XYZ file of C-alpha atoms in Angstrom:
144
model
C 57.117 41.889 82.798
C 57.214 44.627 85.428
C 60.615 43.403 86.648
C 62.018 43.636 83.126
C 60.689 47.181 82.706
C 62.308 48.137 85.989
C 65.646 46.533 85.175
C 65.992 47.610 81.548
C 63.678 50.562 81.107
C 60.293 50.956 79.503
C 61.793 52.026 76.171
C 63.798 48.796 75.802
C 60.731 46.717 76.631
C 58.609 48.632 74.120
C 61.263 48.017 71.433
C 61.226 44.312 72.269
C 57.432 44.035 72.230
C 57.067 46.011 68.992
C 59.605 43.942 67.057
C 58.161 42.966 63.693
C 60.185 40.448 61.699
C 58.474 41.484 58.453
C 59.677 45.090 58.797
C 63.272 44.226 59.605
C 66.224 44.819 57.380
C 67.426 41.712 55.549
C 70.984 42.970 54.975
C 73.110 40.955 57.403
C 75.976 43.456 57.332
C 73.691 46.339 58.317
C 72.061 44.277 61.058
C 75.476 43.333 62.377
C 76.559 46.989 62.323
C 73.542 47.809 64.512
C 74.438 45.016 66.930
C 78.058 46.205 67.140
C 76.941 49.814 67.589
C 74.722 48.834 70.520
C 77.298 46.501 72.089
C 80.034 49.151 71.765
C 78.116 51.353 74.169
C 78.742 48.989 77.089
C 81.288 46.304 76.141
C 85.084 46.650 75.773
C 86.730 46.517 72.340
C 88.082 43.015 73.026
C 84.509 41.727 73.399
C 83.431 43.534 70.223
C 86.145 41.677 68.286
C 84.876 38.356 69.723
C 81.349 39.197 68.593
C 82.578 40.115 65.113
C 84.471 36.822 64.954
C 81.291 34.902 65.818
C 79.444 36.731 63.050
C 82.123 35.921 60.447
C 82.144 32.273 61.532
C 78.336 31.978 61.422
C 78.055 33.835 58.111
C 80.614 31.507 56.545
C 78.876 28.451 58.021
C 75.500 29.539 56.605
C 76.806 30.746 53.213
C 74.385 29.752 50.462
C 71.629 28.732 52.885
C 68.258 30.391 52.390
C 65.141 30.453 54.529
C 61.779 29.571 52.980
C 61.200 33.315 52.577
C 64.267 33.466 50.318
C 66.366 35.578 52.646
C 69.878 34.540 53.630
C 69.813 32.207 56.632
C 72.281 34.314 58.642
C 69.614 37.033 58.949
C 67.589 34.928 61.417
C 70.257 34.587 64.153
C 71.150 38.249 63.703
C 67.527 39.310 64.148
C 67.348 37.172 67.279
C 70.493 38.940 68.483
C 68.918 42.334 67.780
C 66.052 41.421 70.095
C 68.501 40.193 72.712
C 70.436 43.471 72.603
C 67.614 45.269 74.443
C 68.767 43.375 77.549
C 72.437 44.427 77.243
C 73.817 40.871 77.281
C 77.467 39.960 77.765
C 79.725 38.978 74.858
C 79.318 35.230 75.425
C 75.544 35.538 75.206
C 75.754 37.631 72.041
C 78.204 35.189 70.428
C 75.975 32.264 71.338
C 72.911 33.943 69.857
C 74.738 34.658 66.599
C 76.015 31.067 66.469
C 72.850 29.407 67.775
C 71.852 27.653 64.529
C 75.315 26.655 63.327
C 75.349 23.223 64.999
C 71.760 22.457 64.021
C 71.795 23.658 60.417
C 75.361 23.127 59.131
C 78.059 20.462 59.217
C 79.787 22.254 62.095
C 79.839 20.288 65.343
C 79.953 21.062 69.039
C 83.670 20.228 69.003
C 84.261 22.641 66.108
C 82.614 25.469 68.063
C 84.580 24.487 71.170
C 87.891 24.647 69.250
C 87.075 27.934 67.559
C 85.505 29.678 70.539
C 85.352 27.796 73.827
C 83.472 25.234 75.871
C 80.764 27.523 77.280
C 79.691 28.842 73.883
C 79.731 25.346 72.362
C 77.616 23.983 75.223
C 75.131 26.841 75.016
C 74.753 26.370 71.246
C 74.173 22.659 71.735
C 71.602 23.272 74.478
C 69.768 25.693 72.207
C 69.506 22.933 69.602
C 67.826 20.780 72.254
C 65.491 23.597 73.302
C 64.479 24.171 69.679
C 63.225 20.593 69.520
C 60.825 21.166 72.421
C 57.305 21.840 71.210
C 55.292 24.510 72.945
C 51.638 23.588 72.647
C 49.683 26.712 71.780
C 52.703 28.994 72.288
C 54.744 30.948 69.816
C 58.148 29.338 69.244
C 59.801 32.687 69.972
C 59.248 31.867 73.655
C 62.480 29.825 73.601
């Protein structure tokens, strides 16, 4: 943890550690606006458009899907992306996080993601599906 505090600042680490899913906004558009606002501080406009494209694609893929809590399914990958934003990730990482459940929870395939985005994002999404199937004995699933 000390290395993360050094690299990203104590404030970013405190935000990450204090994240409470129950208190988060469930409006996907507002969450996405926050992600774009944060990303715009350090990424070029071209990357912001790529991130927005990933959001539109994922939102369309998950349309009508609900979590057990009743919230729209797209909220989960966006919340995961919010957490990720404390580390100032690149556009590919942000796109992958937004898209990370599309292959697992919709009819969209690895090849579909590859055609729409590119090989690296498709591969990362597929690998995340495999990681999600790993069971962490006694550990919170958020560790993935």
